[in-house]
XYZ file of C-alpha atoms in Angstrom:
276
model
C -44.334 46.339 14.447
C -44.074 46.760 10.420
C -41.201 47.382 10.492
C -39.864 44.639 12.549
C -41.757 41.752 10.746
C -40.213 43.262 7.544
C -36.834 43.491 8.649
C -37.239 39.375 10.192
C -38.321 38.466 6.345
C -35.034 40.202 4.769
C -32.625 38.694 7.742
C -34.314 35.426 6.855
C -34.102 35.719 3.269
C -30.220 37.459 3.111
C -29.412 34.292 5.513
C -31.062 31.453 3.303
C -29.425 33.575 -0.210
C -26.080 33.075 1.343
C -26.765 29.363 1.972
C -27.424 28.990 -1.010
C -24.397 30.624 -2.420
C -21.714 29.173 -0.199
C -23.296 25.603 -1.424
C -22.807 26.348 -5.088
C -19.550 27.963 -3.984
C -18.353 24.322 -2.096
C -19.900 22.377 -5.398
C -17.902 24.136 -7.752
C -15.224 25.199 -6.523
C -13.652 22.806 -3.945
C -12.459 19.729 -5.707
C -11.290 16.093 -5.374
C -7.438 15.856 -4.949
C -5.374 14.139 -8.177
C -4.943 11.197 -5.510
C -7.268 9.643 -3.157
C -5.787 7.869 -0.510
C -7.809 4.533 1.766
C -6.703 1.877 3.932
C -7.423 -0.162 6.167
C -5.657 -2.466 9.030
C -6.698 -5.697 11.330
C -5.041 -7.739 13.344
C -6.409 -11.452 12.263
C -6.074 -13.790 15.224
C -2.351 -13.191 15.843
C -1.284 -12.181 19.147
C 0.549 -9.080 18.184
C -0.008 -6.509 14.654
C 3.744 -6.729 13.182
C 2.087 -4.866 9.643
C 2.877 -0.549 9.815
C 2.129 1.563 7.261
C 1.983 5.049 5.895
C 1.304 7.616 3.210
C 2.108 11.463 2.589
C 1.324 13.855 0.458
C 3.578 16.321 0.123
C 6.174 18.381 -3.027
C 7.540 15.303 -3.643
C 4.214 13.681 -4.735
C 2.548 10.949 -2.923
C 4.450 8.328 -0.659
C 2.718 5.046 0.184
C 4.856 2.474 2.423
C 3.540 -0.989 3.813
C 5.557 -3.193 5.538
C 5.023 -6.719 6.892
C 6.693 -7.969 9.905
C 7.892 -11.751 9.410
C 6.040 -13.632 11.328
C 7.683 -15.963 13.513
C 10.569 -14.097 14.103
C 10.950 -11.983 17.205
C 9.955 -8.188 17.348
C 8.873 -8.383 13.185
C 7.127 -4.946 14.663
C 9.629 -2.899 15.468
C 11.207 -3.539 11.925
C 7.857 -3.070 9.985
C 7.638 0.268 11.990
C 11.518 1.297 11.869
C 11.167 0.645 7.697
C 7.668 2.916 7.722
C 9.432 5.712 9.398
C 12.593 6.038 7.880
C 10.602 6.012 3.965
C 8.701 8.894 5.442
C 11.456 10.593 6.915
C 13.607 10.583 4.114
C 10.491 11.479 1.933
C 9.354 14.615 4.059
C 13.370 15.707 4.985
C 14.148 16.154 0.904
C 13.016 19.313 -0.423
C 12.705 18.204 -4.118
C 13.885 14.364 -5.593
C 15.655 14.622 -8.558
C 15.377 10.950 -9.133
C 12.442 8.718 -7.453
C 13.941 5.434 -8.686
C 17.077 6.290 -6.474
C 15.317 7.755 -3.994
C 13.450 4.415 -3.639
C 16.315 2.216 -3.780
C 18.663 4.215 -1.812
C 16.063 4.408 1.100
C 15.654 0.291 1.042
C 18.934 0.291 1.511
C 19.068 2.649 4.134
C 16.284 1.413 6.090
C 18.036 -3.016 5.674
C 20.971 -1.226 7.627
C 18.998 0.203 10.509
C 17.018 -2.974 10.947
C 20.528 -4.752 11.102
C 21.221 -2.162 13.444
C 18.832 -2.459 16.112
C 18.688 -6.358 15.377
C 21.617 -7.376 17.297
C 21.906 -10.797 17.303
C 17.907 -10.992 17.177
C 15.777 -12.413 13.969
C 14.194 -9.354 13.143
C 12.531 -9.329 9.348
C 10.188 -7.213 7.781
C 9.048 -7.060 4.157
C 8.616 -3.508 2.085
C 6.696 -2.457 -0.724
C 6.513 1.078 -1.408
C 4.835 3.302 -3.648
C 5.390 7.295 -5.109
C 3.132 9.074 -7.573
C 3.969 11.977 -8.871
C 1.840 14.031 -11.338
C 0.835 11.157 -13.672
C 3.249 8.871 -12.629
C 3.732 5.635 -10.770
C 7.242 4.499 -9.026
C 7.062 1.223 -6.929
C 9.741 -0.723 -4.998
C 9.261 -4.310 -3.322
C 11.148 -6.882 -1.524
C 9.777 -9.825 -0.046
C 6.337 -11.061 -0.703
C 4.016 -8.107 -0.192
C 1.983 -7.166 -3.004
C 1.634 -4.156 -5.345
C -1.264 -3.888 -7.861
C -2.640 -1.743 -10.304
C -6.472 -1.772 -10.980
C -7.491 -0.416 -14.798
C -9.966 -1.084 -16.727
C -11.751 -4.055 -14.830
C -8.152 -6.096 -14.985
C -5.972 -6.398 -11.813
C -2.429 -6.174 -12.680
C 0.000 -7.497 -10.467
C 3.613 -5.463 -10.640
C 6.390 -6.975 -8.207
C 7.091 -10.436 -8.000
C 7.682 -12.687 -4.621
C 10.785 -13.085 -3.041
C 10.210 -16.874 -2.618
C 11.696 -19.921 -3.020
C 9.206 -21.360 -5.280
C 10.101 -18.982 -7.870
C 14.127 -20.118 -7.774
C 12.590 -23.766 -7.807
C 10.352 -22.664 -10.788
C 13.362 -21.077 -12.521
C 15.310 -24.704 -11.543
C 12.812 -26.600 -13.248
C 12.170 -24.911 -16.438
C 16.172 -25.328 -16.920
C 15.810 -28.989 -16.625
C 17.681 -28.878 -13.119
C 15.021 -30.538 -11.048
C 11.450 -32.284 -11.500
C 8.235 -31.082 -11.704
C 7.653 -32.274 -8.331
C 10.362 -30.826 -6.723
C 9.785 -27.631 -7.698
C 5.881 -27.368 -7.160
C 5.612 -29.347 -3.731
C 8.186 -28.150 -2.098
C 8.017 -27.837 1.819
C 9.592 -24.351 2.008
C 8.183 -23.209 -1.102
C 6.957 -20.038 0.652
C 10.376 -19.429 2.378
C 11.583 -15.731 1.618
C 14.569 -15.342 -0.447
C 15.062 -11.377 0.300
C 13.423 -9.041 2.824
C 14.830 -6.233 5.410
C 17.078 -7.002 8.306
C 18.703 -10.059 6.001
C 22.397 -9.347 5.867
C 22.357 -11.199 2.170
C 19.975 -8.894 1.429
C 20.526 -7.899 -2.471
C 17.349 -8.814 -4.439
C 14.801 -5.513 -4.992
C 12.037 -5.374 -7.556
C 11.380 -2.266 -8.993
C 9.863 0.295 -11.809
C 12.851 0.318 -14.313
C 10.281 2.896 -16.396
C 7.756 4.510 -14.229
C 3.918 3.471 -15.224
C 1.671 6.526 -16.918
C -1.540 6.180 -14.797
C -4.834 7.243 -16.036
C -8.066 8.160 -14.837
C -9.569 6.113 -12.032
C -6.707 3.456 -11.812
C -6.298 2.504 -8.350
C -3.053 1.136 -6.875
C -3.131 -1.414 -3.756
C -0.783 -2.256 -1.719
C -1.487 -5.074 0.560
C 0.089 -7.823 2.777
C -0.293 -11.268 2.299
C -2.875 -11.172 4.941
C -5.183 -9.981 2.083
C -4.159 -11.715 -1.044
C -3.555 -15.177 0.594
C -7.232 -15.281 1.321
C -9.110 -13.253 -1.679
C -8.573 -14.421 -5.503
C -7.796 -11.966 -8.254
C -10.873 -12.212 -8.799
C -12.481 -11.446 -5.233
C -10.548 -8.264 -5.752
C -11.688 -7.142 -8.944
C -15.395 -7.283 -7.567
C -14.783 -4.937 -4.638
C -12.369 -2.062 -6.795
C -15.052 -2.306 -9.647
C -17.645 -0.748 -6.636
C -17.606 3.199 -6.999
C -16.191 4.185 -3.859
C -13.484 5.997 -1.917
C -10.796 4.135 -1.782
C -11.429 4.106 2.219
C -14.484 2.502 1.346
C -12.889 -0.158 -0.834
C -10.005 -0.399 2.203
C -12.767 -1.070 4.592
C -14.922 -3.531 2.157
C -11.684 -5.279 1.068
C -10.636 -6.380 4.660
C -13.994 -7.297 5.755
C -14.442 -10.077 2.401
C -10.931 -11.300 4.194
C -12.414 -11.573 7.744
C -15.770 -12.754 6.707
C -13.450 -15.910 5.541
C -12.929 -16.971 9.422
C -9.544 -18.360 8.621
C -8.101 -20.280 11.735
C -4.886 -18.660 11.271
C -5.876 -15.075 9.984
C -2.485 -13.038 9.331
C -2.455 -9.422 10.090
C -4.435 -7.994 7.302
C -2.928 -4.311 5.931
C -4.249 -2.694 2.348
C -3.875 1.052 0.778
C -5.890 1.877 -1.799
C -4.763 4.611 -3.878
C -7.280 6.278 -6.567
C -6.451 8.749 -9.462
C -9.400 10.805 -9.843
C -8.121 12.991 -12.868
């Protein structure tokens, strides 16, 4: 009977030691990734979700792809999607890119052709803004009016600019070509000037020199379903929370739905976090 009560106390004490080991074990040794990745999706109070996204992590670094479908033109969907899946298609299928910068633009181009493709006579549109890190560095790509930021030090940077017509209008009236006016109330201000599936399409905004990140930067890349309806500042307050950036995803998209716009656009964000 000793003996058994003895030999319970050591099984009991042998299985709590090796608790305790395989927690210190998990503490120390298993460790945030470079990257964390977050997002978060909803569909607003449209009828269909014509945002797709994506992100991989893979050799090549870290891909992150969003892509708005336009709305009011048919099947923006199927062009957001077609643009998500070729990016990470082309990203997985190369073993190791030489060049990121041509890897970005070659795959924009790649992926306006297909959308002209399957298009056929039908307005299909879709915007693109795209994202690689790898090691300590940032490559971004953007056409349309989808939004790329980068988060440091308490300041929200804003790195593409809009494919609009305000901004040619803007350009018109600092060169003395039109009035003040013209250029700031006009009705298609908001009209894209370049985005996939446009057979004009030549205008792409991207890193000429890649951007050194640094610890806890975050990157976002949203639709205008999110910045339309948050200011700069609105932002600021939610990435300044310490969180994952699923969290900040998550907390991001509800400030936009707690707004109860009539005419809530589908809503997309990734939040990308350096943690080293």
């Amino acid at each position: 009977m000793l003996f058994k009560s003895l030999f319970k106390l050591f099984h009991m004490l042998f299985i709590n030691t090796t608790l305790v080991i395989v927690r210190f074990f998990v503490r120390d040794y298993v460790k945030k990734p470079e990257i964390s990745i977050g997002n978060a999706q909803d569909i607003g109070s449209r009828n269909k979700q014509e945002d797709s996204f994506t992100t991989i992590r893979n050799e090549n670094g870290i891909l992150g792809v969003l892509a708005d479908g336009m709305g009011g033109l048919s099947s923006g969907k199927e062009a957001s999607n077609l643009v998500t899946e070729t990016f990470l298609e082309e990203f997985s299928m190369t073993y190791h890119l030489e060049s990121i910068n041509k890897f970005l633009i070659n795959t924009t181009y790649i992926s306006n052709n297909k959308v002209l493709e399957i298009a056929q006579g039908r307005n299909l549109g879709t915007t693109l803004v795209g994202t690689v890190i790898r090691g300590d560095l940032l490559y971004w790509i953007s056409v349309g009016d989808s939004h790329i930021y980068l988060y440091r030090d308490n300041e929200l940077y804003l790195l593409n600019e809009d494919h609009i017509y305000a901004n040619k209008l803007k350009a018109a009236y600092k060169a003395g070509e039109i009035s003040r006016e013209e250029a700031f109330n006009h009705a298609k201000g908001d009209r894209l000037t370049s985005y996939l599936g446009y057979e004009d399409f030549h205008e792409i905004d991207y890193s000429v020199s890649p951007i050194e990140l640094q610890k806890k930067d975050k990157i976002i890349l949203c639709s205008d379903g999110i910045y339309k309806n948050l200011s700069e500042i609105e932002l600021e307050e939610s990435l300044a929370k310490k969180l994952h950036p699923m969290q900040t995803a998550e907390l991001i998209l509800e400030d936009v739905l707690e707004q109860e716009i009539i005419n809530q656009d589908n809503a997309t964000i990734i939040v990308l976090e350096k943690n080293k």
